[in-house]
């Protein structure tokens, strides 16, 4: 292949890349150089964010249901209040987790295509950007246990003799 020919391939995480191969070298031990360029695609960004909404929504619903069952306990008596509260917890978990996962997937995809490299720094940056809004509200703060690590620990109680 010559330098002008482009081959479109898929990488392991489905980010489209263009590979350009340098002209073959006469030396048999030398290999052709390959340069990877990440291409931004709005449709692919939408697909990644939709994936985040679906996966996050499912995880959030399960988290909300588990949280509600822990709060009510397992009992034979099921009343309308428990059902309503469980539905509210499931809906809240679905919205928060779905939004978080969608933001994470979108920011990570934009970071990969903007930086031109796929490394852990993109994941850490996307996590920081997507998790930041969770700490703003006391309601969503319970869904971000990581945020508790950034606060100062409570003072230790000492026993006075």
PDB file of C-alpha atoms in Angstrom:
ATOM      1  CA  UNK A   1       0.000   0.000   0.000  1.00  0.00           C
ATOM      2  CA  UNK A   2       1.136   3.510  -0.615  1.00  0.00           C
ATOM      3  CA  UNK A   3       1.009   6.472   1.750  1.00  0.00           C
ATOM      4  CA  UNK A   4      -2.042   7.861  -0.023  1.00  0.00           C
ATOM      5  CA  UNK A   5      -4.190   4.799   0.577  1.00  0.00           C
ATOM      6  CA  UNK A   6      -6.207   4.836   3.790  1.00  0.00           C
ATOM      7  CA  UNK A   7      -7.643   1.754   5.401  1.00  0.00           C
ATOM      8  CA  UNK A   8     -10.543   2.220   7.824  1.00  0.00           C
ATOM      9  CA  UNK A   9     -10.380  -0.294  10.678  1.00  0.00           C
ATOM     10  CA  UNK A  10     -12.089  -0.779  14.029  1.00  0.00           C
ATOM     11  CA  UNK A  11     -10.089  -0.802  17.229  1.00  0.00           C
ATOM     12  CA  UNK A  12     -10.959  -2.898  20.285  1.00  0.00           C
ATOM     13  CA  UNK A  13     -13.300  -0.270  21.740  1.00  0.00           C
ATOM     14  CA  UNK A  14     -15.019   0.606  18.458  1.00  0.00           C
ATOM     15  CA  UNK A  15     -13.354   4.019  18.021  1.00  0.00           C
ATOM     16  CA  UNK A  16     -12.839   4.518  14.299  1.00  0.00           C
ATOM     17  CA  UNK A  17      -9.225   4.970  13.331  1.00  0.00           C
ATOM     18  CA  UNK A  18      -7.476   5.676  10.075  1.00  0.00           C
ATOM     19  CA  UNK A  19      -4.225   3.874   9.528  1.00  0.00           C
ATOM     20  CA  UNK A  20      -1.641   5.169   7.097  1.00  0.00           C
ATOM     21  CA  UNK A  21       1.190   2.872   6.247  1.00  0.00           C
ATOM     22  CA  UNK A  22       4.522   4.208   5.143  1.00  0.00           C
ATOM     23  CA  UNK A  23       5.954   2.858   1.879  1.00  0.00           C
ATOM     24  CA  UNK A  24       7.704  -0.472   2.219  1.00  0.00           C
ATOM     25  CA  UNK A  25      11.409  -0.243   2.954  1.00  0.00           C
ATOM     26  CA  UNK A  26      13.869  -2.328   0.959  1.00  0.00           C
ATOM     27  CA  UNK A  27      15.398  -3.741   4.139  1.00  0.00           C
ATOM     28  CA  UNK A  28      13.516  -6.915   5.116  1.00  0.00           C
ATOM     29  CA  UNK A  29      14.042  -6.361   8.851  1.00  0.00           C
ATOM     30  CA  UNK A  30      12.473  -2.892   8.877  1.00  0.00           C
ATOM     31  CA  UNK A  31       8.707  -2.683   9.351  1.00  0.00           C
ATOM     32  CA  UNK A  32       6.355  -0.108   7.870  1.00  0.00           C
ATOM     33  CA  UNK A  33       5.404   2.641  10.313  1.00  0.00           C
ATOM     34  CA  UNK A  34       1.743   2.908  11.264  1.00  0.00           C
ATOM     35  CA  UNK A  35       0.208   6.143  12.479  1.00  0.00           C
ATOM     36  CA  UNK A  36      -3.218   6.076  14.157  1.00  0.00           C
ATOM     37  CA  UNK A  37      -5.613   8.999  13.850  1.00  0.00           C
ATOM     38  CA  UNK A  38      -8.865   9.043  15.819  1.00  0.00           C
ATOM     39  CA  UNK A  39     -11.783  10.455  13.848  1.00  0.00           C
ATOM     40  CA  UNK A  40     -14.680  12.253  15.584  1.00  0.00           C
ATOM     41  CA  UNK A  41     -18.158  11.167  14.511  1.00  0.00           C
ATOM     42  CA  UNK A  42     -21.335  12.713  15.983  1.00  0.00           C
ATOM     43  CA  UNK A  43     -23.356   9.548  15.351  1.00  0.00           C
ATOM     44  CA  UNK A  44     -20.794   7.460  17.221  1.00  0.00           C
ATOM     45  CA  UNK A  45     -20.854   9.969  20.088  1.00  0.00           C
ATOM     46  CA  UNK A  46     -24.635   9.575  20.256  1.00  0.00           C
ATOM     47  CA  UNK A  47     -24.294   5.785  20.240  1.00  0.00           C
ATOM     48  CA  UNK A  48     -21.824   5.881  23.100  1.00  0.00           C
ATOM     49  CA  UNK A  49     -24.044   8.179  25.141  1.00  0.00           C
ATOM     50  CA  UNK A  50     -27.095   5.993  24.431  1.00  0.00           C
ATOM     51  CA  UNK A  51     -25.078   2.998  25.609  1.00  0.00           C
ATOM     52  CA  UNK A  52     -24.315   4.924  28.807  1.00  0.00           C
ATOM     53  CA  UNK A  53     -27.977   5.782  29.371  1.00  0.00           C
ATOM     54  CA  UNK A  54     -29.084   2.164  28.887  1.00  0.00           C
ATOM     55  CA  UNK A  55     -26.361   0.612  31.028  1.00  0.00           C
ATOM     56  CA  UNK A  56     -26.500   3.324  33.684  1.00  0.00           C
ATOM     57  CA  UNK A  57     -30.292   3.233  33.798  1.00  0.00           C
ATOM     58  CA  UNK A  58     -30.306  -0.507  34.383  1.00  0.00           C
ATOM     59  CA  UNK A  59     -27.623  -0.282  37.076  1.00  0.00           C
ATOM     60  CA  UNK A  60     -29.351   2.685  38.719  1.00  0.00           C
ATOM     61  CA  UNK A  61     -32.698   0.913  38.807  1.00  0.00           C
ATOM     62  CA  UNK A  62     -31.115  -2.095  40.486  1.00  0.00           C
ATOM     63  CA  UNK A  63     -29.264   0.157  42.934  1.00  0.00           C
ATOM     64  CA  UNK A  64     -32.453   2.046  43.779  1.00  0.00           C
ATOM     65  CA  UNK A  65     -34.411  -1.166  44.315  1.00  0.00           C
ATOM     66  CA  UNK A  66     -31.681  -2.576  46.559  1.00  0.00           C
ATOM     67  CA  UNK A  67     -31.542   0.654  48.529  1.00  0.00           C
ATOM     68  CA  UNK A  68     -35.328   0.687  49.004  1.00  0.00           C
ATOM     69  CA  UNK A  69     -35.422  -2.957  50.083  1.00  0.00           C
ATOM     70  CA  UNK A  70     -32.703  -2.296  52.644  1.00  0.00           C
ATOM     71  CA  UNK A  71     -34.658   0.673  53.983  1.00  0.00           C
ATOM     72  CA  UNK A  72     -37.959  -1.224  54.276  1.00  0.00           C
ATOM     73  CA  UNK A  73     -36.632  -4.638  55.116  1.00  0.00           C
ATOM     74  CA  UNK A  74     -38.083  -7.832  53.761  1.00  0.00           C
ATOM     75  CA  UNK A  75     -41.539  -8.284  55.232  1.00  0.00           C
ATOM     76  CA  UNK A  76     -44.721  -9.996  54.196  1.00  0.00           C
ATOM     77  CA  UNK A  77     -46.668  -6.724  54.422  1.00  0.00           C
ATOM     78  CA  UNK A  78     -46.478  -4.688  51.239  1.00  0.00           C
ATOM     79  CA  UNK A  79     -48.395  -1.439  51.275  1.00  0.00           C
ATOM     80  CA  UNK A  80     -48.767   1.380  48.764  1.00  0.00           C
ATOM     81  CA  UNK A  81     -46.223   3.559  50.588  1.00  0.00           C
ATOM     82  CA  UNK A  82     -43.461   0.967  50.253  1.00  0.00           C
ATOM     83  CA  UNK A  83     -44.234   0.413  46.579  1.00  0.00           C
ATOM     84  CA  UNK A  84     -44.288   4.160  45.897  1.00  0.00           C
ATOM     85  CA  UNK A  85     -41.010   4.683  47.748  1.00  0.00           C
ATOM     86  CA  UNK A  86     -39.371   1.783  45.909  1.00  0.00           C
ATOM     87  CA  UNK A  87     -40.521   3.171  42.555  1.00  0.00           C
ATOM     88  CA  UNK A  88     -39.171   6.607  43.505  1.00  0.00           C
ATOM     89  CA  UNK A  89     -35.793   5.139  44.516  1.00  0.00           C
ATOM     90  CA  UNK A  90     -35.615   3.143  41.266  1.00  0.00           C
ATOM     91  CA  UNK A  91     -36.475   6.197  39.174  1.00  0.00           C
ATOM     92  CA  UNK A  92     -33.954   8.400  40.976  1.00  0.00           C
ATOM     93  CA  UNK A  93     -31.207   5.788  40.617  1.00  0.00           C
ATOM     94  CA  UNK A  94     -32.043   5.309  36.942  1.00  0.00           C
ATOM     95  CA  UNK A  95     -31.845   9.033  36.184  1.00  0.00           C
ATOM     96  CA  UNK A  96     -28.664   9.682  38.179  1.00  0.00           C
ATOM     97  CA  UNK A  97     -26.747   6.617  37.009  1.00  0.00           C
ATOM     98  CA  UNK A  98     -27.986   6.963  33.412  1.00  0.00           C
ATOM     99  CA  UNK A  99     -26.896  10.605  33.317  1.00  0.00           C
ATOM    100  CA  UNK A 100     -23.543   9.800  34.877  1.00  0.00           C
ATOM    101  CA  UNK A 101     -22.796   6.916  32.502  1.00  0.00           C
ATOM    102  CA  UNK A 102     -23.904   8.927  29.455  1.00  0.00           C
ATOM    103  CA  UNK A 103     -21.727  11.892  30.463  1.00  0.00           C
ATOM    104  CA  UNK A 104     -18.800   9.577  31.174  1.00  0.00           C
ATOM    105  CA  UNK A 105     -19.049   7.821  27.803  1.00  0.00           C
ATOM    106  CA  UNK A 106     -19.469  11.113  25.914  1.00  0.00           C
ATOM    107  CA  UNK A 107     -16.598  12.933  27.608  1.00  0.00           C
ATOM    108  CA  UNK A 108     -14.308   9.933  27.226  1.00  0.00           C
ATOM    109  CA  UNK A 109     -15.067   9.656  23.495  1.00  0.00           C
ATOM    110  CA  UNK A 110     -14.457  13.377  22.960  1.00  0.00           C
ATOM    111  CA  UNK A 111     -11.198  13.161  24.937  1.00  0.00           C
ATOM    112  CA  UNK A 112      -9.968  10.204  22.865  1.00  0.00           C
ATOM    113  CA  UNK A 113     -10.707  11.914  19.571  1.00  0.00           C
ATOM    114  CA  UNK A 114      -9.391  15.317  20.685  1.00  0.00           C
ATOM    115  CA  UNK A 115      -6.140  14.021  22.184  1.00  0.00           C
ATOM    116  CA  UNK A 116      -5.558  11.404  19.505  1.00  0.00           C
ATOM    117  CA  UNK A 117      -4.507   8.780  22.013  1.00  0.00           C
ATOM    118  CA  UNK A 118      -6.456   6.169  23.952  1.00  0.00           C
ATOM    119  CA  UNK A 119      -4.977   5.902  27.457  1.00  0.00           C
ATOM    120  CA  UNK A 120      -6.121   5.865  31.106  1.00  0.00           C
ATOM    121  CA  UNK A 121      -5.884   9.668  31.331  1.00  0.00           C
ATOM    122  CA  UNK A 122      -9.019   9.921  29.171  1.00  0.00           C
ATOM    123  CA  UNK A 123     -10.891   7.632  31.561  1.00  0.00           C
ATOM    124  CA  UNK A 124      -9.763   9.513  34.670  1.00  0.00           C
ATOM    125  CA  UNK A 125     -10.647  12.872  33.123  1.00  0.00           C
ATOM    126  CA  UNK A 126     -14.065  11.635  32.002  1.00  0.00           C
ATOM    127  CA  UNK A 127     -14.719  10.223  35.469  1.00  0.00           C
ATOM    128  CA  UNK A 128     -13.859  13.543  37.113  1.00  0.00           C
ATOM    129  CA  UNK A 129     -16.053  15.562  34.740  1.00  0.00           C
ATOM    130  CA  UNK A 130     -19.006  13.154  34.941  1.00  0.00           C
ATOM    131  CA  UNK A 131     -18.858  12.718  38.736  1.00  0.00           C
ATOM    132  CA  UNK A 132     -18.523  16.418  39.582  1.00  0.00           C
ATOM    133  CA  UNK A 133     -22.271  17.213  39.308  1.00  0.00           C
ATOM    134  CA  UNK A 134     -23.121  14.350  41.685  1.00  0.00           C
ATOM    135  CA  UNK A 135     -21.519  16.190  44.580  1.00  0.00           C
ATOM    136  CA  UNK A 136     -23.602  19.349  44.103  1.00  0.00           C
ATOM    137  CA  UNK A 137     -26.881  18.105  45.531  1.00  0.00           C
ATOM    138  CA  UNK A 138     -27.425  16.276  48.825  1.00  0.00           C
ATOM    139  CA  UNK A 139     -29.888  14.002  47.019  1.00  0.00           C
ATOM    140  CA  UNK A 140     -27.357  12.831  44.434  1.00  0.00           C
ATOM    141  CA  UNK A 141     -24.405  12.869  46.820  1.00  0.00           C
ATOM    142  CA  UNK A 142     -25.468   9.491  48.231  1.00  0.00           C
ATOM    143  CA  UNK A 143     -24.886   8.013  44.776  1.00  0.00           C
ATOM    144  CA  UNK A 144     -21.269   9.222  44.774  1.00  0.00           C
ATOM    145  CA  UNK A 145     -19.510   7.414  47.618  1.00  0.00           C
ATOM    146  CA  UNK A 146     -16.162   8.459  46.144  1.00  0.00           C
ATOM    147  CA  UNK A 147     -16.911  12.072  47.086  1.00  0.00           C
ATOM    148  CA  UNK A 148     -16.720  11.170  50.764  1.00  0.00           C
ATOM    149  CA  UNK A 149     -13.011  10.470  50.334  1.00  0.00           C
ATOM    150  CA  UNK A 150     -12.341  14.108  49.528  1.00  0.00           C
ATOM    151  CA  UNK A 151     -13.800  15.429  52.779  1.00  0.00           C
ATOM    152  CA  UNK A 152     -11.866  15.734  55.988  1.00  0.00           C
ATOM    153  CA  UNK A 153     -12.391  12.803  58.347  1.00  0.00           C
ATOM    154  CA  UNK A 154     -14.445  13.476  61.480  1.00  0.00           C
ATOM    155  CA  UNK A 155     -12.425  14.257  64.606  1.00  0.00           C
ATOM    156  CA  UNK A 156     -11.555  11.216  66.694  1.00  0.00           C
ATOM    157  CA  UNK A 157     -13.297  10.948  70.021  1.00  0.00           C
ATOM    158  CA  UNK A 158     -10.950  10.515  72.925  1.00  0.00           C
ATOM    159  CA  UNK A 159     -11.892   9.251  76.320  1.00  0.00           C
ATOM    160  CA  UNK A 160     -11.157  11.620  79.154  1.00  0.00           C
ATOM    161  CA  UNK A 161      -9.829   9.927  82.333  1.00  0.00           C
TER     162      UNK A 161
END
